[in-house]
Amino acid sequence: MPLSSRHLLGMQGVPKEDIKLILDTATTFREVLERPIKKVPTLQGKTVVNLFYENSTRTRTSFELAEKRLSADSINFAVSSSSVAKGETLKDTIQNIEAMKVDMIVVRHSATGVPNFLTQISKCNVINAGDGIHEHPTQALLDMYSIRERLGKIEGLKVCIVGDIAHSRVAMSNIFGLKTMGADVSVCGPASMIPKFIEDLGVKVIYNIDEAIQENDVLNVLRIQLERKAGANFPSIREYRQYFGIDQAKLDKAGKSDIVILHPGPINRGVEISSEVADGLNQIILKQVTNGVAVRMAVLYLLGTQN
Ligand code: CP
């Protein structure tokens, strides 16, 4: 069965069957990543351009590796050394890139809606690698894959997203994806970082971190996004760490030795998560990164072979 869309713009509205297909396909590619020769010919002859208008370590490297593992031709578009610096518009940039017979575009941009806009001006398959504070669908998919790998299921699990919900595209994509897959989703953070509409999405709000740890099977800990002025929403980093930072003392107090801790990265060690927890037995942070390559291979493969 093919995916129900030619693009992956967000998790909102993506059917359960599509999510399951991506996660199951990723399981096959995860096995490829353990082979001595980590490459399959699946996307031979396809060309993918990675357009990153915003900084990235994990997502950009992961997409590039996924494309190479699938034998696609991969182009990295460096905004700082491109004609964008001479004033070229996004539309002109895309139309020039497409004129070189590119098949798929992976795009990260600080503006919400850019991936959607690209579907209107281009015939390529478009994959959203993070747009502003809107969505980051492949992060949610790799988070769900990692939860399923660790706990054997998603349905019925209690998952709490902790931190700067208001500025987080990761939170939005996780909420949509996890709810579709039947998880019981909550958020926890300072009131100033919880959007007013969040309960309309069927998400419980917890303001006390001890309660959040106590009640949930999984915590997805978000970075405090200082570049999006998140620091203006609480008095000091020290106070944030004291009330919402995940550390071993809080886990021990709740008696939750089996709680699973995720973090999409990059980590602010000692702010939203202590080093002890970030490197400890409950976290699966680097497994998320490894699984991200397999999940992105699945998305590229399923979109790139359907037309
Ligand atoms: N998780 C994530 O999107 O990380 P990068 O910003 O490094 O891609």
mmCIF file of C-alpha atoms and ligand atoms in Angstrom:
data_model
loop_
_atom_site.group_PDB
_atom_site.id
_atom_site.type_symbol
_atom_site.label_atom_id
_atom_site.label_comp_id
_atom_site.label_asym_id
_atom_site.label_seq_id
_atom_site.Cartn_x
_atom_site.Cartn_y
_atom_site.Cartn_z
ATOM 1 C CA MET A 1 0.000 0.000 0.000
ATOM 2 C CA PRO A 2 1.385 3.458 -0.856
ATOM 3 C CA LEU A 3 1.248 6.429 1.498
ATOM 4 C CA SER A 4 -1.879 8.552 1.201
ATOM 5 C CA SER A 5 0.091 11.723 0.302
ATOM 6 C CA ARG A 6 2.924 12.645 -2.096
ATOM 7 C CA HIS A 7 4.484 14.828 0.622
ATOM 8 C CA LEU A 8 5.256 14.713 4.334
ATOM 9 C CA LEU A 9 4.420 18.199 5.604
ATOM 10 C CA GLY A 10 3.382 17.360 9.166
ATOM 11 C CA MET A 11 1.827 14.687 11.362
ATOM 12 C CA GLN A 12 -1.529 16.473 11.609
ATOM 13 C CA GLY A 13 -4.031 14.426 9.629
ATOM 14 C CA VAL A 14 -1.604 11.627 8.713
ATOM 15 C CA PRO A 15 -3.631 8.397 8.984
ATOM 16 C CA LYS A 16 -2.688 5.623 11.400
ATOM 17 C CA GLU A 17 -2.104 3.243 8.450
ATOM 18 C CA ASP A 18 0.512 5.627 6.992
ATOM 19 C CA ILE A 19 2.333 5.962 10.321
ATOM 20 C CA LYS A 20 2.321 2.201 10.782
ATOM 21 C CA LEU A 21 3.589 1.677 7.222
ATOM 22 C CA ILE A 22 6.473 4.132 7.801
ATOM 23 C CA LEU A 23 7.425 2.559 11.164
ATOM 24 C CA ASP A 24 7.238 -1.004 9.766
ATOM 25 C CA THR A 25 9.284 -0.038 6.693
ATOM 26 C CA ALA A 26 11.822 1.638 8.984
ATOM 27 C CA THR A 27 12.227 -1.657 10.840
ATOM 28 C CA THR A 28 13.448 -3.238 7.595
ATOM 29 C CA PHE A 29 15.885 -0.393 6.959
ATOM 30 C CA ARG A 30 17.069 -0.485 10.574
ATOM 31 C CA GLU A 31 18.363 -3.983 9.819
ATOM 32 C CA VAL A 32 20.204 -2.663 6.732
ATOM 33 C CA LEU A 33 22.074 -0.235 9.020
ATOM 34 C CA GLU A 34 23.561 -3.191 10.928
ATOM 35 C CA ARG A 35 25.025 -4.797 7.774
ATOM 36 C CA PRO A 36 28.721 -4.465 6.868
ATOM 37 C CA ILE A 37 27.614 -2.778 3.609
ATOM 38 C CA LYS A 38 24.872 -0.369 4.697
ATOM 39 C CA LYS A 39 23.461 0.379 1.274
ATOM 40 C CA VAL A 40 20.522 -0.714 -0.915
ATOM 41 C CA PRO A 41 19.840 0.335 -4.547
ATOM 42 C CA THR A 42 16.226 1.360 -3.861
ATOM 43 C CA LEU A 43 16.398 5.038 -4.903
ATOM 44 C CA GLN A 44 19.083 4.701 -7.581
ATOM 45 C CA GLY A 45 18.491 7.390 -10.226
ATOM 46 C CA LYS A 46 16.501 9.668 -7.878
ATOM 47 C CA THR A 47 17.897 13.058 -6.867
ATOM 48 C CA VAL A 48 17.178 14.638 -3.483
ATOM 49 C CA VAL A 49 18.109 18.197 -2.499
ATOM 50 C CA ASN A 50 18.514 19.063 1.170
ATOM 51 C CA LEU A 51 17.556 22.716 1.623
ATOM 52 C CA PHE A 52 18.449 23.797 5.142
ATOM 53 C CA TYR A 53 17.732 27.484 5.753
ATOM 54 C CA GLU A 54 18.212 26.901 9.498
ATOM 55 C CA ASN A 55 20.979 25.197 11.486
ATOM 56 C CA SER A 56 20.866 21.437 12.017
ATOM 57 C CA THR A 57 23.172 18.634 13.090
ATOM 58 C CA ARG A 58 20.962 15.529 13.463
ATOM 59 C CA THR A 59 18.236 16.072 10.856
ATOM 60 C CA ARG A 60 20.495 17.232 8.065
ATOM 61 C CA THR A 61 23.132 14.524 8.568
ATOM 62 C CA SER A 62 20.446 11.890 9.047
ATOM 63 C CA PHE A 63 18.640 12.786 5.809
ATOM 64 C CA GLU A 64 21.909 12.897 3.878
ATOM 65 C CA LEU A 65 22.940 9.489 5.226
ATOM 66 C CA ALA A 66 19.474 8.047 4.549
ATOM 67 C CA GLU A 67 19.667 9.252 0.932
ATOM 68 C CA LYS A 68 23.152 7.752 0.479
ATOM 69 C CA ARG A 69 22.078 4.443 2.101
ATOM 70 C CA LEU A 70 19.247 4.285 -0.485
ATOM 71 C CA SER A 71 21.695 5.081 -3.364
ATOM 72 C CA ALA A 72 19.941 8.366 -4.252
ATOM 73 C CA ASP A 73 21.953 11.305 -5.586
ATOM 74 C CA SER A 74 22.059 13.790 -2.758
ATOM 75 C CA ILE A 75 22.714 17.534 -2.969
ATOM 76 C CA ASN A 76 23.227 19.759 0.049
ATOM 77 C CA PHE A 77 22.162 23.324 -0.523
ATOM 78 C CA ALA A 78 24.205 25.648 1.671
ATOM 79 C CA VAL A 79 22.168 28.834 2.054
ATOM 80 C CA SER A 80 25.135 30.940 3.199
ATOM 81 C CA SER A 81 27.113 30.247 0.011
ATOM 82 C CA SER A 82 24.127 30.303 -2.390
ATOM 83 C CA SER A 83 22.521 33.095 -4.393
ATOM 84 C CA VAL A 84 20.034 33.538 -1.535
ATOM 85 C CA ALA A 85 22.779 35.779 -0.118
ATOM 86 C CA LYS A 86 22.409 37.949 -3.290
ATOM 87 C CA GLY A 87 18.690 38.434 -2.695
ATOM 88 C CA GLU A 88 17.199 35.526 -4.680
ATOM 89 C CA THR A 89 13.674 34.667 -3.560
ATOM 90 C CA LEU A 90 12.696 31.251 -2.203
ATOM 91 C CA LYS A 91 10.416 30.715 -5.220
ATOM 92 C CA ASP A 92 13.199 31.485 -7.721
ATOM 93 C CA THR A 93 15.649 29.278 -5.817
ATOM 94 C CA ILE A 94 13.229 26.329 -5.871
ATOM 95 C CA GLN A 95 12.328 26.763 -9.533
ATOM 96 C CA ASN A 96 16.013 26.886 -10.510
ATOM 97 C CA ILE A 97 16.786 23.767 -8.465
ATOM 98 C CA GLU A 98 13.806 21.939 -9.968
ATOM 99 C CA ALA A 99 14.950 22.915 -13.485
ATOM 100 C CA MET A 100 17.998 20.705 -12.807
ATOM 101 C CA LYS A 101 15.598 17.701 -12.623
ATOM 102 C CA VAL A 102 15.512 17.128 -8.890
ATOM 103 C CA ASP A 103 12.883 14.605 -7.674
ATOM 104 C CA MET A 104 12.566 15.332 -3.950
ATOM 105 C CA ILE A 105 13.113 18.307 -1.653
ATOM 106 C CA VAL A 106 13.893 18.070 2.056
ATOM 107 C CA VAL A 107 13.418 21.516 3.598
ATOM 108 C CA ARG A 108 14.060 23.169 6.948
ATOM 109 C CA HIS A 109 13.067 26.804 7.334
ATOM 110 C CA SER A 110 12.438 29.218 10.195
ATOM 111 C CA ALA A 111 9.091 30.211 8.655
ATOM 112 C CA THR A 112 5.990 28.135 9.261
ATOM 113 C CA GLY A 113 4.369 26.950 6.038
ATOM 114 C CA VAL A 114 7.420 26.957 3.741
ATOM 115 C CA PRO A 115 7.158 23.178 2.970
ATOM 116 C CA ASN A 116 3.488 23.639 2.083
ATOM 117 C CA PHE A 117 4.389 26.608 -0.166
ATOM 118 C CA LEU A 118 6.975 24.471 -1.983
ATOM 119 C CA THR A 119 4.292 21.909 -2.896
ATOM 120 C CA GLN A 120 2.440 24.733 -4.675
ATOM 121 C CA ILE A 121 5.394 25.920 -6.785
ATOM 122 C CA SER A 122 7.129 22.600 -7.478
ATOM 123 C CA LYS A 123 6.322 19.105 -8.719
ATOM 124 C CA CYS A 124 8.858 17.477 -6.375
ATOM 125 C CA ASN A 125 7.936 15.379 -3.346
ATOM 126 C CA VAL A 126 8.445 17.683 -0.351
ATOM 127 C CA ILE A 127 9.521 16.523 3.120
ATOM 128 C CA ASN A 128 9.328 18.952 6.040
ATOM 129 C CA ALA A 129 12.537 18.790 8.100
ATOM 130 C CA GLY A 130 11.190 21.411 10.538
ATOM 131 C CA ASP A 131 9.328 24.664 9.772
ATOM 132 C CA GLY A 132 9.363 27.391 12.400
ATOM 133 C CA ILE A 133 7.277 26.437 15.439
ATOM 134 C CA HIS A 134 4.869 24.428 13.268
ATOM 135 C CA GLU A 135 5.920 20.774 12.735
ATOM 136 C CA HIS A 136 8.907 18.415 12.530
ATOM 137 C CA PRO A 137 7.258 15.189 11.337
ATOM 138 C CA THR A 138 10.311 12.940 10.919
ATOM 139 C CA GLN A 139 11.361 13.746 14.508
ATOM 140 C CA ALA A 140 7.960 12.555 15.745
ATOM 141 C CA LEU A 141 8.182 9.432 13.589
ATOM 142 C CA LEU A 142 11.634 8.535 14.929
ATOM 143 C CA ASP A 143 10.441 9.260 18.476
ATOM 144 C CA MET A 144 7.460 6.912 17.981
ATOM 145 C CA TYR A 145 9.720 4.294 16.397
ATOM 146 C CA SER A 146 12.092 4.496 19.381
ATOM 147 C CA ILE A 147 9.250 4.250 21.912
ATOM 148 C CA ARG A 148 7.813 1.224 20.089
ATOM 149 C CA GLU A 149 11.259 -0.386 19.885
ATOM 150 C CA ARG A 150 11.823 0.076 23.636
ATOM 151 C CA LEU A 151 8.322 -0.689 24.982
ATOM 152 C CA GLY A 152 6.857 -2.867 22.205
ATOM 153 C CA LYS A 153 3.844 -0.636 21.535
ATOM 154 C CA ILE A 154 2.551 2.931 21.381
ATOM 155 C CA GLU A 155 -1.180 2.408 21.912
ATOM 156 C CA GLY A 156 -2.208 2.847 25.541
ATOM 157 C CA LEU A 157 1.126 4.284 26.672
ATOM 158 C CA LYS A 158 1.194 7.442 28.750
ATOM 159 C CA VAL A 159 3.591 9.939 27.167
ATOM 160 C CA CYS A 160 4.383 13.383 28.576
ATOM 161 C CA ILE A 161 6.169 16.084 26.573
ATOM 162 C CA VAL A 162 8.098 18.313 28.969
ATOM 163 C CA GLY A 163 9.294 21.876 28.547
ATOM 164 C CA ASP A 164 8.907 24.612 26.004
ATOM 165 C CA ILE A 165 5.722 23.399 24.319
ATOM 166 C CA ALA A 166 4.828 26.841 22.955
ATOM 167 C CA HIS A 167 7.947 27.114 20.765
ATOM 168 C CA SER A 168 8.226 23.453 19.816
ATOM 169 C CA ARG A 169 7.503 21.938 16.409
ATOM 170 C CA VAL A 170 8.665 18.628 17.899
ATOM 171 C CA ALA A 171 5.876 18.827 20.515
ATOM 172 C CA MET A 172 3.211 19.534 17.896
ATOM 173 C CA SER A 173 4.276 16.668 15.607
ATOM 174 C CA ASN A 174 4.566 14.262 18.563
ATOM 175 C CA ILE A 175 1.114 15.213 19.854
ATOM 176 C CA PHE A 176 -0.544 14.615 16.462
ATOM 177 C CA GLY A 177 1.349 11.367 15.778
ATOM 178 C CA LEU A 178 1.042 9.869 19.268
ATOM 179 C CA LYS A 179 -2.669 10.677 19.534
ATOM 180 C CA THR A 180 -3.304 9.031 16.159
ATOM 181 C CA MET A 181 -1.446 5.941 17.353
ATOM 182 C CA GLY A 182 -3.578 5.726 20.504
ATOM 183 C CA ALA A 183 -1.177 7.050 23.157
ATOM 184 C CA ASP A 184 -2.406 9.044 26.146
ATOM 185 C CA VAL A 185 -0.531 12.342 25.717
ATOM 186 C CA SER A 186 0.140 15.070 28.269
ATOM 187 C CA VAL A 187 2.405 18.124 28.428
ATOM 188 C CA CYS A 188 4.267 19.585 31.394
ATOM 189 C CA GLY A 189 6.002 22.936 31.731
ATOM 190 C CA PRO A 190 5.655 26.458 33.079
ATOM 191 C CA ALA A 191 2.216 27.961 32.309
ATOM 192 C CA SER A 192 3.963 30.624 30.210
ATOM 193 C CA MET A 193 5.217 27.883 27.832
ATOM 194 C CA ILE A 194 1.952 25.968 27.425
ATOM 195 C CA PRO A 195 -0.214 27.223 24.540
ATOM 196 C CA LYS A 196 -3.823 27.996 25.496
ATOM 197 C CA PHE A 197 -5.218 25.778 22.686
ATOM 198 C CA ILE A 198 -3.330 22.651 23.777
ATOM 199 C CA GLU A 199 -6.240 21.027 25.632
ATOM 200 C CA ASP A 200 -8.362 21.333 22.473
ATOM 201 C CA LEU A 201 -5.988 18.736 20.955
ATOM 202 C CA GLY A 202 -7.024 16.204 23.599
ATOM 203 C CA VAL A 203 -3.842 16.718 25.616
ATOM 204 C CA LYS A 204 -3.762 16.904 29.427
ATOM 205 C CA VAL A 205 -1.720 19.709 31.019
ATOM 206 C CA ILE A 206 0.379 18.902 34.096
ATOM 207 C CA TYR A 207 2.120 21.777 35.863
ATOM 208 C CA ASN A 208 3.972 19.697 38.452
ATOM 209 C CA ILE A 209 6.988 17.754 37.213
ATOM 210 C CA ASP A 210 6.860 15.149 40.036
ATOM 211 C CA GLU A 211 3.281 14.348 39.013
ATOM 212 C CA ALA A 212 4.332 14.133 35.340
ATOM 213 C CA ILE A 213 7.114 11.647 36.163
ATOM 214 C CA GLN A 214 4.827 9.659 38.467
ATOM 215 C CA GLU A 215 1.973 9.357 35.950
ATOM 216 C CA ASN A 216 3.796 8.564 32.727
ATOM 217 C CA ASP A 217 5.612 5.696 30.968
ATOM 218 C CA VAL A 218 7.617 8.026 28.738
ATOM 219 C CA LEU A 219 8.962 11.575 29.048
ATOM 220 C CA ASN A 220 9.993 13.432 25.895
ATOM 221 C CA VAL A 221 12.152 16.273 27.239
ATOM 222 C CA LEU A 222 12.403 19.343 25.028
ATOM 223 C CA ARG A 223 15.206 21.808 24.680
ATOM 224 C CA ILE A 224 14.676 25.305 26.028
ATOM 225 C CA GLN A 225 14.871 27.215 22.751
ATOM 226 C CA LEU A 226 16.767 30.292 23.803
ATOM 227 C CA GLU A 227 17.139 31.348 20.136
ATOM 228 C CA ARG A 228 13.320 31.678 20.008
ATOM 229 C CA LYS A 229 13.419 33.908 23.140
ATOM 230 C CA ALA A 230 12.044 31.114 25.333
ATOM 231 C CA GLY A 231 14.123 32.431 28.214
ATOM 232 C CA ALA A 232 11.720 35.373 28.518
ATOM 233 C CA ASN A 233 9.055 32.937 29.785
ATOM 234 C CA PHE A 234 10.686 32.110 33.133
ATOM 235 C CA PRO A 235 12.697 34.121 35.655
ATOM 236 C CA SER A 236 16.026 32.288 35.306
ATOM 237 C CA ILE A 237 17.648 29.111 33.974
ATOM 238 C CA ARG A 238 18.323 28.123 37.587
ATOM 239 C CA GLU A 239 14.629 28.321 38.446
ATOM 240 C CA TYR A 240 13.628 26.385 35.310
ATOM 241 C CA ARG A 241 16.121 23.645 36.183
ATOM 242 C CA GLN A 242 14.824 23.472 39.756
ATOM 243 C CA TYR A 243 11.130 23.154 38.822
ATOM 244 C CA PHE A 244 11.159 21.396 35.429
ATOM 245 C CA GLY A 245 14.685 20.081 34.755
ATOM 246 C CA ILE A 246 14.804 16.270 34.662
ATOM 247 C CA ASP A 247 17.435 14.991 37.065
ATOM 248 C CA GLN A 248 18.110 11.719 38.891
ATOM 249 C CA ALA A 249 16.779 13.044 42.213
ATOM 250 C CA LYS A 250 13.353 13.714 40.648
ATOM 251 C CA LEU A 251 13.278 10.248 38.989
ATOM 252 C CA ASP A 252 14.293 8.597 42.289
ATOM 253 C CA LYS A 253 11.698 10.582 44.251
ATOM 254 C CA ALA A 254 8.959 9.324 41.901
ATOM 255 C CA GLY A 255 10.289 5.768 42.171
ATOM 256 C CA LYS A 256 10.072 5.390 38.388
ATOM 257 C CA SER A 257 13.149 3.294 37.648
ATOM 258 C CA ASP A 258 11.627 2.092 34.341
ATOM 259 C CA ILE A 259 10.540 5.442 32.880
ATOM 260 C CA VAL A 260 11.830 5.996 29.337
ATOM 261 C CA ILE A 261 13.436 9.371 28.622
ATOM 262 C CA LEU A 262 13.633 10.822 25.116
ATOM 263 C CA HIS A 263 15.178 14.097 23.966
ATOM 264 C CA PRO A 264 15.180 15.251 20.321
ATOM 265 C CA GLY A 265 18.466 17.109 20.771
ATOM 266 C CA PRO A 266 20.409 19.276 20.809
ATOM 267 C CA ILE A 267 20.605 19.000 24.594
ATOM 268 C CA ASN A 268 21.176 21.884 26.981
ATOM 269 C CA ARG A 269 22.959 19.814 29.638
ATOM 270 C CA GLY A 270 22.150 21.027 33.113
ATOM 271 C CA VAL A 271 19.103 23.006 31.944
ATOM 272 C CA GLU A 272 16.186 20.801 30.846
ATOM 273 C CA ILE A 273 18.071 17.565 31.565
ATOM 274 C CA SER A 274 20.991 16.740 33.864
ATOM 275 C CA SER A 275 24.085 14.996 32.491
ATOM 276 C CA GLU A 276 23.398 12.065 34.806
ATOM 277 C CA VAL A 277 20.001 11.458 33.166
ATOM 278 C CA ALA A 278 21.187 12.363 29.637
ATOM 279 C CA ASP A 279 23.827 9.622 29.879
ATOM 280 C CA GLY A 280 21.889 7.297 32.195
ATOM 281 C CA LEU A 281 20.018 4.009 31.893
ATOM 282 C CA ASN A 282 16.531 5.452 31.324
ATOM 283 C CA GLN A 283 17.381 7.531 28.254
ATOM 284 C CA ILE A 284 17.336 6.366 24.620
ATOM 285 C CA ILE A 285 18.673 9.597 23.114
ATOM 286 C CA LEU A 286 21.360 8.149 20.841
ATOM 287 C CA LYS A 287 19.063 5.259 19.856
ATOM 288 C CA GLN A 288 16.658 7.958 18.618
ATOM 289 C CA VAL A 289 19.464 9.332 16.434
ATOM 290 C CA THR A 290 20.304 5.910 14.972
ATOM 291 C CA ASN A 291 16.626 5.133 14.386
ATOM 292 C CA GLY A 292 16.231 8.520 12.696
ATOM 293 C CA VAL A 293 18.297 7.339 9.728
ATOM 294 C CA ALA A 294 16.078 4.246 9.271
ATOM 295 C CA VAL A 295 12.883 6.280 9.633
ATOM 296 C CA ARG A 296 14.064 8.857 7.085
ATOM 297 C CA MET A 297 15.065 6.032 4.723
ATOM 298 C CA ALA A 298 11.498 4.718 5.046
ATOM 299 C CA VAL A 299 9.949 8.125 4.327
ATOM 300 C CA LEU A 300 12.230 8.776 1.325
ATOM 301 C CA TYR A 301 11.632 5.264 -0.035
ATOM 302 C CA LEU A 302 7.835 5.348 0.373
ATOM 303 C CA LEU A 303 7.498 8.831 -1.187
ATOM 304 C CA GLY A 304 10.170 8.329 -3.832
ATOM 305 C CA THR A 305 8.790 5.088 -5.256
ATOM 306 C CA GLN A 306 5.065 5.874 -5.326
ATOM 307 C CA ASN A 307 4.976 7.870 -8.587
HETATM 308 N N1 CP B 1 16.292 17.163 16.610
HETATM 309 C C1 CP B 1 16.704 18.042 15.683
HETATM 310 O O1 CP B 1 15.915 18.509 14.838
HETATM 311 O O2 CP B 1 18.035 18.336 15.747
HETATM 312 P P1 CP B 1 18.821 19.265 14.712
HETATM 313 O O3 CP B 1 18.317 20.661 14.895
HETATM 314 O O4 CP B 1 20.275 19.103 15.035
HETATM 315 O O5 CP B 1 18.500 18.768 13.320
#
